[in-house]
XYZ file of C-alpha atoms in Angstrom:
716
model
C 0.123 -0.075 -0.087
C 1.367 3.528 -1.319
C 2.282 5.916 1.393
C -0.161 8.632 1.446
C 1.713 12.529 0.217
C 1.425 14.627 2.756
C -0.361 17.847 1.440
C 2.267 21.028 0.952
C 2.251 23.411 3.603
C 1.513 27.201 2.415
C 4.009 30.009 3.049
C 3.514 31.922 5.225
C 2.095 35.211 5.101
C 5.278 37.491 5.695
C 7.428 35.370 2.855
C 4.124 35.955 0.346
C 4.250 39.886 1.433
C 8.455 39.833 0.649
C 8.093 38.088 -2.748
C 5.316 40.921 -3.497
C 7.580 43.909 -2.762
C 10.400 42.335 -4.917
C 7.870 41.875 -7.570
C 6.500 45.319 -7.432
C 10.188 46.624 -7.316
C 11.176 44.966 -10.457
C 8.451 45.845 -12.513
C 8.591 49.583 -11.290
C 11.968 49.887 -12.158
C 12.041 48.119 -15.623
C 8.872 50.382 -16.381
C 10.490 53.582 -15.064
C 13.627 52.287 -17.536
C 11.239 51.549 -20.694
C 9.294 55.435 -19.830
C 12.894 57.076 -19.590
C 13.794 55.723 -22.937
C 10.930 56.832 -24.792
C 10.874 60.232 -23.566
C 14.912 60.263 -24.382
C 14.153 59.089 -27.813
C 11.474 61.226 -28.109
C 13.208 64.515 -26.802
C 16.142 63.276 -29.508
C 14.034 63.100 -32.482
C 12.262 66.627 -31.138
C 15.670 68.188 -30.753
C 16.983 67.117 -34.637
C 14.580 69.481 -35.995
C 16.827 72.410 -34.194
C 19.814 70.748 -36.127
C 21.507 73.597 -38.447
C 23.830 72.729 -41.331
C 25.879 75.429 -43.628
C 26.369 79.055 -42.144
C 23.329 78.690 -39.711
C 25.708 75.920 -38.213
C 28.536 78.119 -37.897
C 26.056 81.267 -36.383
C 24.595 78.829 -34.357
C 28.348 77.475 -32.746
C 29.251 80.415 -32.484
C 26.522 82.402 -29.897
C 27.173 78.892 -28.227
C 30.690 79.608 -27.738
C 29.821 83.100 -27.117
C 27.401 81.643 -23.665
C 30.416 80.028 -22.568
C 32.954 82.519 -22.809
C 30.633 84.716 -21.022
C 29.715 82.740 -18.556
C 33.600 82.008 -17.995
C 33.932 86.125 -17.894
C 31.568 86.213 -15.087
C 33.811 83.992 -13.429
C 36.652 86.011 -13.793
C 34.718 89.483 -13.185
C 33.653 87.857 -9.876
C 37.209 86.523 -9.152
C 38.382 90.367 -9.785
C 35.535 92.233 -8.061
C 36.460 90.613 -4.720
C 39.234 92.244 -3.153
C 37.793 95.378 -4.449
C 34.803 95.224 -2.364
C 37.244 93.975 0.627
C 38.516 97.664 0.243
C 34.339 98.890 1.187
C 34.570 96.806 4.896
C 34.697 99.439 7.926
C 33.332 102.729 8.289
C 34.612 104.349 5.295
C 32.833 107.329 6.241
C 34.606 107.861 9.275
C 37.163 110.552 8.282
C 33.985 113.019 7.932
C 33.836 113.130 11.472
C 37.391 114.406 12.382
C 38.710 118.006 11.967
C 42.172 118.410 13.349
C 44.818 121.679 13.041
C 48.252 120.410 12.890
C 51.261 121.988 14.866
C 54.797 121.431 13.991
C 57.552 120.876 17.003
C 57.564 124.625 17.795
C 53.911 125.080 17.290
C 53.319 126.211 14.754
C 50.084 125.746 12.380
C 51.377 123.380 9.431
C 48.105 122.403 8.081
C 44.807 120.475 8.554
C 43.035 117.192 7.811
C 39.273 116.356 7.737
C 36.491 118.840 7.649
C 38.389 121.459 9.165
C 36.238 123.924 12.202
C 32.857 123.703 9.321
C 30.153 121.904 8.668
C 30.421 120.749 4.344
C 28.597 123.128 2.301
C 25.238 121.084 0.996
C 25.470 120.756 -2.842
C 21.816 122.031 -2.685
C 22.853 125.305 -1.105
C 26.012 125.517 -3.614
C 25.719 128.189 -6.293
C 24.524 126.014 -10.001
C 27.532 127.771 -11.878
C 29.405 125.913 -9.153
C 28.594 122.543 -10.114
C 28.280 122.958 -13.668
C 31.542 124.073 -13.733
C 32.512 120.824 -11.824
C 30.211 118.726 -14.353
C 31.420 120.429 -17.604
C 35.062 119.738 -16.582
C 35.325 116.572 -14.747
C 31.859 114.325 -16.128
C 29.379 115.795 -18.415
C 26.802 112.397 -18.484
C 27.221 112.253 -14.868
C 23.501 111.506 -14.090
C 23.284 109.390 -17.331
C 25.897 106.948 -16.824
C 25.831 104.037 -14.082
C 29.974 104.567 -12.550
C 31.364 103.594 -16.148
C 30.902 105.852 -18.841
C 31.711 103.654 -21.836
C 30.356 106.551 -24.446
C 32.782 109.520 -22.721
C 35.239 106.863 -22.693
C 35.364 106.219 -26.362
C 35.076 110.181 -27.112
C 38.460 110.336 -24.852
C 40.555 107.931 -26.594
C 39.228 109.996 -29.965
C 40.339 113.127 -28.598
C 44.004 111.689 -27.599
C 44.671 109.748 -30.752
C 43.973 112.494 -32.659
C 46.300 114.888 -30.572
C 48.444 112.204 -30.837
C 48.997 113.038 -26.541
C 46.364 112.407 -23.710
C 43.839 115.789 -23.857
C 41.194 113.904 -21.936
C 40.821 111.688 -19.565
C 38.286 108.749 -19.600
C 37.365 108.277 -15.605
C 33.786 109.403 -14.741
C 33.480 111.261 -11.379
C 32.670 108.176 -9.239
C 35.554 106.527 -10.359
C 37.412 109.914 -9.352
C 35.912 109.611 -5.965
C 36.466 105.250 -5.766
C 40.122 106.027 -6.109
C 39.990 109.266 -3.761
C 37.971 107.041 -0.554
C 39.339 103.470 -1.291
C 42.488 103.506 -3.651
C 45.854 105.042 -4.141
C 47.411 106.466 -6.725
C 49.549 103.938 -8.253
C 49.191 103.166 -12.165
C 48.671 99.374 -12.289
C 45.900 97.387 -14.207
C 44.788 96.129 -10.572
C 43.793 99.255 -9.722
C 42.241 100.484 -12.265
C 40.122 97.211 -12.043
C 39.133 97.776 -8.653
C 38.586 101.526 -8.988
C 35.883 100.147 -12.077
C 34.281 97.622 -9.610
C 33.817 100.371 -6.810
C 32.645 103.192 -9.058
C 29.484 100.656 -9.760
C 29.323 99.453 -6.041
C 28.890 103.328 -5.444
C 26.704 103.625 -8.056
C 24.299 100.790 -7.044
C 25.089 102.167 -2.600
C 24.862 105.779 -3.019
C 22.725 108.783 -4.645
C 23.702 110.841 -7.731
C 23.870 113.878 -4.631
C 25.501 111.707 -2.315
C 28.108 110.916 -5.115
C 28.772 114.626 -5.887
C 28.466 115.858 -2.253
C 31.413 113.324 -1.282
C 33.377 114.259 -4.262
C 33.374 117.672 -3.525
C 34.200 117.460 0.033
C 37.352 114.896 -0.355
C 39.559 116.187 -3.048
C 42.522 117.320 -2.806
C 42.686 120.976 -4.067
C 45.895 122.218 -3.845
C 47.771 123.907 -1.322
C 47.158 121.655 1.631
C 43.416 122.088 1.128
C 40.924 118.431 0.935
C 37.269 119.745 -0.768
C 35.536 122.960 -2.318
C 34.598 124.333 0.937
C 37.848 124.520 2.358
C 39.808 125.511 -1.409
C 37.524 128.456 -1.321
C 38.418 129.499 2.326
C 41.938 128.947 1.215
C 42.068 131.069 -1.959
C 39.434 133.412 -2.337
C 38.967 133.556 1.327
C 35.105 133.531 1.288
C 32.205 130.426 1.175
C 31.517 128.408 -1.474
C 28.258 129.993 -1.435
C 29.791 133.278 -2.344
C 31.821 131.921 -5.402
C 31.393 133.903 -9.063
C 31.528 132.068 -12.347
C 34.956 133.047 -12.833
C 36.043 131.692 -9.142
C 34.431 128.555 -9.530
C 35.935 127.946 -12.598
C 39.523 127.977 -11.465
C 38.313 126.006 -8.445
C 36.413 123.608 -10.787
C 40.132 123.097 -12.923
C 42.255 121.608 -10.343
C 40.432 119.012 -9.394
C 42.640 117.026 -12.216
C 45.975 118.936 -11.332
C 46.293 120.803 -8.418
C 49.553 121.172 -8.009
C 49.796 122.123 -11.257
C 47.066 124.558 -11.454
C 46.864 125.995 -7.804
C 46.602 129.586 -8.235
C 48.634 130.460 -5.233
C 51.656 128.786 -6.956
C 51.183 129.389 -10.417
C 48.183 132.193 -10.973
C 48.875 132.605 -15.027
C 48.388 128.788 -15.170
C 45.243 129.167 -13.329
C 43.648 131.775 -15.212
C 44.666 129.478 -18.408
C 43.039 126.579 -17.028
C 39.951 128.655 -15.626
C 39.309 129.423 -19.372
C 39.411 125.826 -20.596
C 36.582 125.536 -17.862
C 34.004 128.324 -19.508
C 34.930 126.678 -23.207
C 33.439 123.137 -21.537
C 30.769 124.996 -20.424
C 29.578 126.164 -23.248
C 30.809 122.986 -25.295
C 28.735 121.038 -23.068
C 26.017 122.986 -23.318
C 25.521 123.994 -19.797
C 25.552 128.055 -20.810
C 26.094 130.607 -23.158
C 28.873 132.407 -25.122
C 27.484 134.991 -23.491
C 26.707 133.787 -19.897
C 30.754 132.993 -19.878
C 32.380 136.488 -21.424
C 31.878 138.433 -18.252
C 34.087 135.701 -16.787
C 36.601 135.402 -19.600
C 37.046 139.356 -19.128
C 37.835 139.424 -15.419
C 39.188 136.470 -14.223
C 39.455 135.768 -10.464
C 41.722 136.815 -7.856
C 43.119 135.160 -4.698
C 44.031 135.984 -1.443
C 47.443 136.365 -1.005
C 48.951 133.727 1.432
C 52.480 133.435 0.487
C 54.653 130.748 -0.245
C 53.085 128.045 1.754
C 54.236 124.486 1.491
C 52.762 121.877 3.601
C 54.438 118.287 4.644
C 51.381 116.844 2.977
C 52.235 112.978 3.217
C 53.429 113.419 6.832
C 50.323 115.298 7.766
C 48.273 112.166 5.886
C 49.895 109.671 8.028
C 49.749 111.740 11.259
C 45.906 112.124 10.226
C 45.968 108.603 10.865
C 47.612 108.273 13.976
C 45.514 110.854 15.399
C 42.148 109.036 14.447
C 43.706 105.850 15.298
C 44.729 107.183 18.809
C 41.667 108.795 19.667
C 39.396 106.803 18.228
C 37.428 105.830 21.772
C 37.886 109.614 23.238
C 34.425 110.751 21.316
C 36.171 114.114 20.298
C 36.099 114.699 16.435
C 37.419 118.338 16.556
C 41.518 118.450 17.783
C 44.469 120.262 18.027
C 47.794 117.568 17.529
C 51.268 118.366 18.177
C 53.512 116.959 15.653
C 57.216 115.911 16.115
C 58.098 117.474 12.128
C 60.953 119.966 12.060
C 59.863 122.424 8.959
C 63.621 123.269 8.107
C 64.640 119.662 8.224
C 61.365 118.760 5.751
C 62.435 121.463 3.320
C 65.927 120.145 3.499
C 64.627 116.427 2.705
C 62.235 117.648 -0.024
C 65.019 119.590 -1.235
C 67.324 116.859 -1.275
C 65.523 113.989 -3.235
C 64.337 116.648 -5.643
C 68.221 118.132 -6.585
C 69.562 114.657 -6.609
C 66.751 113.070 -8.959
C 66.355 116.342 -11.164
C 70.296 116.074 -11.586
C 70.754 112.290 -11.911
C 67.251 110.932 -12.680
C 67.677 110.510 -16.077
C 71.138 109.247 -15.496
C 69.711 106.441 -13.801
C 66.552 105.976 -14.570
C 64.718 106.545 -11.601
C 61.751 108.883 -11.228
C 60.348 108.519 -7.456
C 61.954 108.920 -4.020
C 60.880 108.454 -0.726
C 62.695 109.542 2.658
C 62.099 108.923 6.480
C 64.021 111.235 9.057
C 64.219 110.361 12.686
C 65.755 112.006 15.496
C 67.356 109.438 18.207
C 64.274 108.736 20.619
C 62.203 107.945 17.850
C 60.559 111.367 17.048
C 59.791 111.475 13.256
C 61.315 115.149 11.995
C 60.500 114.557 8.076
C 59.208 113.075 5.773
C 58.767 112.570 1.668
C 56.231 110.526 0.508
C 57.002 111.334 -3.310
C 58.263 114.171 -5.611
C 55.041 115.896 -5.948
C 51.748 115.057 -3.689
C 49.629 117.558 -6.143
C 50.184 114.195 -9.184
C 50.203 111.610 -6.254
C 48.865 111.404 -2.913
C 50.151 107.996 -2.489
C 52.725 107.732 0.827
C 55.633 106.072 -0.494
C 57.015 106.314 2.752
C 54.313 104.651 4.507
C 52.814 102.558 2.146
C 54.718 101.442 -0.368
C 56.053 97.915 -0.180
C 59.358 97.055 -1.721
C 61.657 94.506 -1.840
C 64.841 95.635 0.114
C 67.671 93.869 -1.030
C 71.022 93.864 1.203
C 69.605 96.209 3.550
C 67.890 93.641 5.004
C 70.996 91.873 6.053
C 71.683 93.405 9.489
C 68.585 91.924 11.066
C 70.390 88.685 9.979
C 73.634 89.600 11.636
C 71.616 90.834 14.596
C 70.463 87.694 15.216
C 73.486 86.183 14.587
C 74.692 88.319 17.832
C 72.452 87.303 20.010
C 73.550 83.559 19.247
C 76.681 84.378 20.585
C 78.666 85.439 16.937
C 81.064 88.568 16.930
C 82.462 90.864 14.743
C 85.528 88.820 14.233
C 83.515 85.239 14.067
C 84.929 83.683 10.862
C 82.976 82.036 8.531
C 82.998 80.792 4.712
C 82.471 83.331 1.926
C 82.050 80.276 -0.836
C 79.380 78.652 -2.947
C 76.026 77.307 -1.360
C 73.499 75.625 -2.342
C 70.035 75.638 -0.266
C 67.899 73.263 -1.721
C 67.254 74.601 -5.242
C 68.778 77.910 -4.090
C 72.367 78.704 -5.246
C 72.449 82.535 -4.291
C 76.216 84.284 -5.374
C 78.000 87.555 -4.885
C 77.448 90.658 -6.577
C 80.770 89.803 -8.353
C 80.546 86.313 -8.883
C 83.978 86.037 -6.904
C 84.433 84.236 -3.479
C 86.733 85.306 -0.822
C 86.723 82.556 1.523
C 86.947 82.429 5.416
C 86.045 85.941 6.085
C 84.972 88.038 9.094
C 81.458 88.571 9.655
C 82.256 92.203 9.458
C 84.332 92.177 5.972
C 81.377 90.357 5.400
C 78.743 93.193 6.135
C 80.733 95.982 5.175
C 81.398 93.865 1.387
C 77.690 93.033 1.169
C 78.760 89.076 0.549
C 75.949 87.400 -0.170
C 76.713 83.860 0.800
C 77.625 84.679 4.305
C 73.874 85.814 5.494
C 72.623 82.966 3.826
C 75.456 80.373 5.124
C 74.935 82.094 8.904
C 70.802 81.313 8.386
C 71.212 77.625 6.944
C 73.729 76.349 9.212
C 73.556 78.461 12.748
C 70.397 80.106 13.071
C 67.372 79.277 10.969
C 64.532 81.666 9.558
C 62.243 81.794 12.324
C 64.633 83.418 14.660
C 65.439 85.935 11.679
C 61.548 86.640 11.062
C 61.299 87.376 14.782
C 64.177 89.650 15.292
C 62.902 91.969 12.003
C 59.618 91.928 13.814
C 60.465 92.763 17.188
C 62.679 95.663 15.809
C 59.461 97.079 14.435
C 59.308 95.897 11.037
C 55.248 96.021 10.693
C 54.866 94.697 7.327
C 54.549 91.117 6.536
C 58.023 89.383 7.339
C 58.310 86.534 4.468
C 59.144 82.956 5.981
C 61.176 81.503 2.411
C 64.344 81.474 2.857
C 65.608 83.890 0.287
C 64.701 86.396 2.836
C 67.670 86.456 4.216
C 68.474 88.798 0.683
C 65.694 90.953 1.367
C 62.911 89.231 -0.800
C 59.719 90.623 1.679
C 58.350 93.681 0.912
C 58.996 96.487 3.520
C 58.264 100.025 3.679
C 60.905 103.105 4.053
C 58.921 103.585 7.512
C 59.545 99.836 8.486
C 63.473 100.132 7.554
C 63.382 103.414 9.442
C 61.903 101.857 12.823
C 63.968 99.129 12.502
C 67.386 100.476 12.411
C 66.368 102.975 14.772
C 67.021 100.159 17.690
C 70.895 99.820 16.418
C 70.727 104.012 17.109
C 68.979 103.740 20.231
C 71.353 101.492 22.052
C 68.972 98.188 21.264
C 65.504 99.947 22.194
C 62.168 99.261 19.954
C 59.176 101.080 20.049
C 60.399 104.516 20.576
C 58.742 105.694 16.724
C 56.323 108.654 17.207
C 55.412 111.523 14.773
C 52.852 112.845 17.792
C 53.597 114.595 21.245
C 49.902 115.538 22.272
C 46.439 115.530 21.241
C 44.415 118.056 22.664
C 40.872 118.918 22.020
C 39.535 122.421 20.979
C 38.716 123.499 24.689
C 42.408 122.000 25.736
C 41.798 119.382 26.935
C 44.993 116.398 26.513
C 43.237 113.287 24.541
C 46.650 112.025 24.167
C 50.299 112.642 25.275
C 53.106 110.697 24.575
C 55.250 110.675 27.028
C 52.550 109.537 29.512
C 50.419 107.338 27.009
C 52.300 105.878 25.170
C 53.769 101.972 25.769
C 57.261 101.859 27.475
C 60.336 101.369 25.272
C 61.318 97.823 25.030
C 64.975 96.109 24.912
C 65.576 93.953 21.722
C 69.075 93.944 21.216
C 71.428 93.238 24.256
C 74.315 96.398 24.822
C 76.945 93.579 23.527
C 74.550 93.046 20.365
C 74.458 96.460 19.701
C 77.835 97.426 20.252
C 79.283 94.619 17.931
C 76.521 95.720 15.334
C 77.327 99.477 15.103
C 81.238 98.650 15.131
C 80.839 97.146 12.052
C 77.843 99.003 10.037
C 80.281 102.510 10.763
C 82.691 100.902 8.394
C 80.003 100.754 5.410
C 79.858 104.411 4.441
C 84.260 104.646 5.709
C 85.238 101.614 3.302
C 82.410 99.987 2.101
C 79.439 100.040 -0.405
C 77.984 103.696 0.706
C 80.985 105.520 0.571
C 78.943 108.462 -0.943
C 77.318 108.515 1.993
C 80.669 109.588 4.277
C 79.971 112.696 5.864
C 82.970 114.528 5.543
C 83.344 115.121 9.996
C 81.009 112.546 11.601
C 81.120 109.164 11.524
C 78.186 107.507 10.521
C 76.333 104.215 10.360
C 74.145 102.316 8.088
C 73.572 99.704 4.862
C 72.972 99.527 1.415
C 70.549 97.609 -0.768
C 69.801 97.288 -4.189
C 67.075 94.540 -5.384
C 67.186 91.934 -8.482
C 67.223 93.790 -12.177
C 68.145 96.995 -10.261
C 64.346 98.125 -9.302
C 64.733 99.307 -5.969
C 67.831 101.036 -3.975
C 67.847 101.962 -0.520
C 70.684 103.660 1.792
C 69.353 103.519 5.619
C 72.375 105.279 7.863
C 72.232 107.348 11.058
C 74.456 109.095 13.558
C 73.926 109.656 16.731
C 71.778 112.348 16.194
C 69.405 112.135 13.067
C 68.319 108.005 10.950
C 67.130 108.486 7.534
C 66.038 106.011 5.661
C 65.859 106.732 1.754
C 64.446 104.690 -1.178
C 65.011 105.392 -4.866
C 62.788 103.604 -7.762
C 59.619 103.819 -9.962
C 56.130 103.307 -9.010
C 55.426 100.675 -12.124
C 58.165 98.759 -10.678
C 60.679 99.456 -13.712
C 64.512 98.365 -13.827
C 66.708 101.673 -13.292
C 69.514 101.603 -14.921
C 72.408 99.716 -12.606
C 71.589 102.197 -9.723
C 72.746 100.610 -6.523
C 72.019 101.753 -3.272
C 75.716 103.027 -2.871
C 75.331 105.429 -5.616
C 72.003 108.122 -5.915
C 70.297 106.935 -1.949
C 73.658 107.477 -0.378
C 74.013 111.167 -2.073
C 70.529 111.863 -1.522
C 70.933 110.807 2.422
C 74.636 112.866 2.230
C 72.880 115.652 1.201
C 70.469 116.001 4.089
C 72.035 114.990 6.437
C 75.096 117.510 5.802
C 72.419 119.988 6.640
C 70.926 118.428 9.598
C 74.030 118.245 11.556
C 74.685 121.437 11.352
C 75.416 123.373 14.120
C 74.082 120.611 16.635
C 75.809 118.991 19.282
C 77.469 115.722 18.027
C 76.408 112.569 20.011
C 78.395 108.991 19.781
C 77.002 106.426 18.002
C 75.851 103.733 20.942
C 79.004 101.366 20.926
C 81.385 104.078 19.388
C 83.070 106.515 21.798
C 84.542 109.150 19.020
C 81.494 110.902 16.893
C 84.367 112.474 14.890
C 85.934 110.740 11.776
C 89.525 109.775 12.302
C 91.015 110.660 8.878
C 93.939 108.291 9.464
C 92.193 105.508 10.073
C 89.960 105.886 7.252
C 93.459 106.598 4.994
C 94.540 102.895 6.397
C 91.384 101.379 6.025
C 91.319 102.641 2.306
C 94.809 101.799 1.336
C 94.820 98.229 3.061
C 91.492 97.635 0.860
C 93.290 98.786 -2.530
C 96.169 96.556 -1.128
C 93.738 93.483 -0.976
C 92.217 94.317 -4.168
C 94.801 94.116 -6.075
C 96.102 90.662 -4.075
C 93.409 89.132 -5.248
C 93.874 90.341 -8.951
C 97.219 88.592 -8.980
C 95.550 85.655 -7.420
C 92.690 85.646 -9.777
C 94.680 86.163 -12.765
C 95.574 83.745 -15.536
C 98.209 82.992 -18.006
C 96.501 82.685 -21.124
C 98.839 82.717 -23.773
C 102.072 79.982 -23.729
C 105.330 81.674 -23.360
C 106.297 81.085 -27.161
C 102.974 82.692 -28.364
C 104.204 85.678 -26.251
C 107.578 86.195 -27.726
C 106.204 85.841 -30.721
C 103.351 88.732 -30.508
C 106.357 91.148 -29.479
C 108.655 90.044 -31.768
C 105.323 91.383 -34.589
C 105.115 94.514 -32.461
C 108.670 95.182 -32.428
C 108.965 95.077 -36.136
C 105.996 97.245 -37.067
C 107.358 99.721 -34.465
C 110.342 100.221 -35.829
C 109.671 99.672 -39.573
C 108.453 102.573 -42.121
C 104.427 102.568 -43.249
C 104.091 99.891 -45.936
C 101.286 99.357 -48.457
C 100.887 95.994 -47.964
C 101.724 92.971 -45.418
C 105.481 92.463 -44.392
C 107.317 90.753 -46.511
C 107.191 86.559 -46.367
C 110.316 86.184 -45.604
C 110.370 88.808 -42.722
C 107.517 86.483 -41.161
C 109.174 83.533 -41.380
C 112.419 84.985 -39.558
C 110.160 85.024 -36.792
C-alpha cells in the first residue's frame, strides 16, 4: 500500500509579502527604464528639428561659444571684484567726523585734515554755476551713466588719438571718488580694475547727489586743502556759496591737476585752466558764450597766502595716527602737536628733488621716499613722493618694496644675539640651499672672512650660510618684527637677502634700534593731541607703551662697530659725512628695481628709497649711488650747528682721517692681491715672444702699403 503524500504546507504570510514587494520593485524599475528610454528617444527626435547646417550652424556654434565665454567671463569678473569690494569694509565715511589742525614741533600751524572747523556745504546750497563748472570739466554725463561712461571713454580715446597725446581723461566722477575713498594713485592695472568695480558699487549704494557731495568734499585742491569748501576759503577767503563764475571755474580746474594749476603757485596757469573750464561749459551746453563772457574778461583774483608749503605726506600719516589714538575719546575736532621739524623737512624735500633732477635720467629713476628720525624716535621729516599734487600715494608708509641687502643687518643682529662676534670667521664660498644657489654681486668669493668684512663688502653667501647652518629662518623673522618691522616678513629662505616687501618707515623703525642702544618702540610722530577746549586726549610721554629692549648692549656695540665701516670703506662711501662718523647699510634689489640706503649718526637717522612706481628697472642704480647721495646732502644740513652725539658703542663721533686713509690703503692692497691671484695665463711663452717680436717689427719699420714680406714673417 502506497504511503499517502502529505499536503504541501502553504508559505507564511511574511514570505508572501516580501515576494510581492520584490515583484513590484522589479516591475516598477522596468517600467521606469522603458518610459525613460521612450522620453529620451522623443526628446532626441524633437531636437533633431533644430540641427543646423551650413552657415546657420556656424552662427549657432559661435553663439554657443559666446555663452560659454560669457559664463567664464562672469566667473573672472567675480574673482576680480572680490578684492575691490574688500576695500569697502569698515566705516569708510568715518573720516568726515574728524577735524584736526596740526602744529610742528615749535607750535606753528602746518596744515589741517578733515572738515576743518566748519560743516560741509550741502550740494543743494551751492551756486548752480559751481556745480555746472565741475560737471562740465570732470563728467558731463554724470547723471546719465552708471559709474562707468563707455561713451565718454570712447570720446576721450578718440580725442587723444587725434591730438597724439593725452588731452582728455576717461574716468568718470564716480571712478575718481572711488580712487579718493579707497585706493591709491599707483598706476597699475589692478588699481584700475578695482576702481571700475568700486565705481559701480558706489552707484548702487549711494545716490547721485551723495556721490557728488563726497567728491566735492574729499578731492585734494592744492595748498594742503581738501574739498571745495576749504579751497574756496583758502584761495578766495570766502564761502563756496559766494563764489562767482570766474572763481568757480578756477576751482573746477584744480580737481585733476591741483599742483600744476594751484593759483597761489602759478596764477597765470590757473587762469588759463579756468578759461578752458569756461569753454567746457559752453561746449557741454551748460551755458552760452554770453553767460561766460564776463568771467573771461575778469578772471579771478586770489588771497595772498605767500609761498606756503605743507608737509602733506606727513600730515596724511599723522592724521591716521590721530584717528587711531583718539578713536575712543568721542572727540572729533582737535589740535595735534607733531614732531616734524619744518627746516629739516624742506632740506629733505630739496635733497630728493635736487638729486632726482640732476641724476634721475642718468639712472632711469623717477620717484623717491625718505623718513628722517631723531635719536629717541621722533619723526622729524617725511617725503612720500616728489609731487603730492600729482600723487597723494605715500611711498614712505604704504609702498612695499623689496629691501635687498639692506635686510642683512637683521640677520647679523640675530647672529650677534646667538653668540657670534664681528671677528667670527664664516666661509664666503659657493652654497646651495635646496634648489637655491645664491652668488655674490661680483660672482667671486673671498674664502674665510670675518662677519665685519662680510657686512662691509655686502657678501651674499655669508648671511645665507648663517641662516642655513647656524640660525634658521624663524629667529631672523622674529628679530625683524621685534625691531619694529610692521609689514609681513617672508618665511622663505630667500628672505635672508631681502625679498620681503617693506616700507621706508619699516626700515627707519628697524634701524633705529641700533641708534637707540637696542630699544624698540620709540617711533612717534605726535607728542600731544588736544581737544579745542584744551583737554589732553593723548600724551606720548604718558600714554605711549614703554620702550622694550630687543638687542643687548653687547650686540648693539658689535653691530654699530661693523656698520660704521660701511660708509668709510664699504658700499656706501658716497654717504660718508666729512667730519661725523655715520653707520648704515645699502640695498639693491634684483634687476636694479629698488635702491636703498639707511644710515644714522648719534643724532639723526634717515631711510632713503629710490625707484619707479611701475617697478621698472633702473640703469644699474645701487644703494651706494643716488640714495647715498640723497642721504649725504640732507644729513649734512641736519648736523649743522648741533651738539654731536656718539653712536652707541662708538666712543668718538668724529671721523679719524688717518683711520679712514689706512682702511682705504689696506682695501686697495687687498684688491690688488686678489686681482693678482685670480689672473690666469692665457698664452704660452712661445706665443707671447712671437707677438712681441711682431710688435717690434711694426714699431721699427717704416709705414708700408701692404703686408710684410714673407721672409720677414718666416724669420720669426
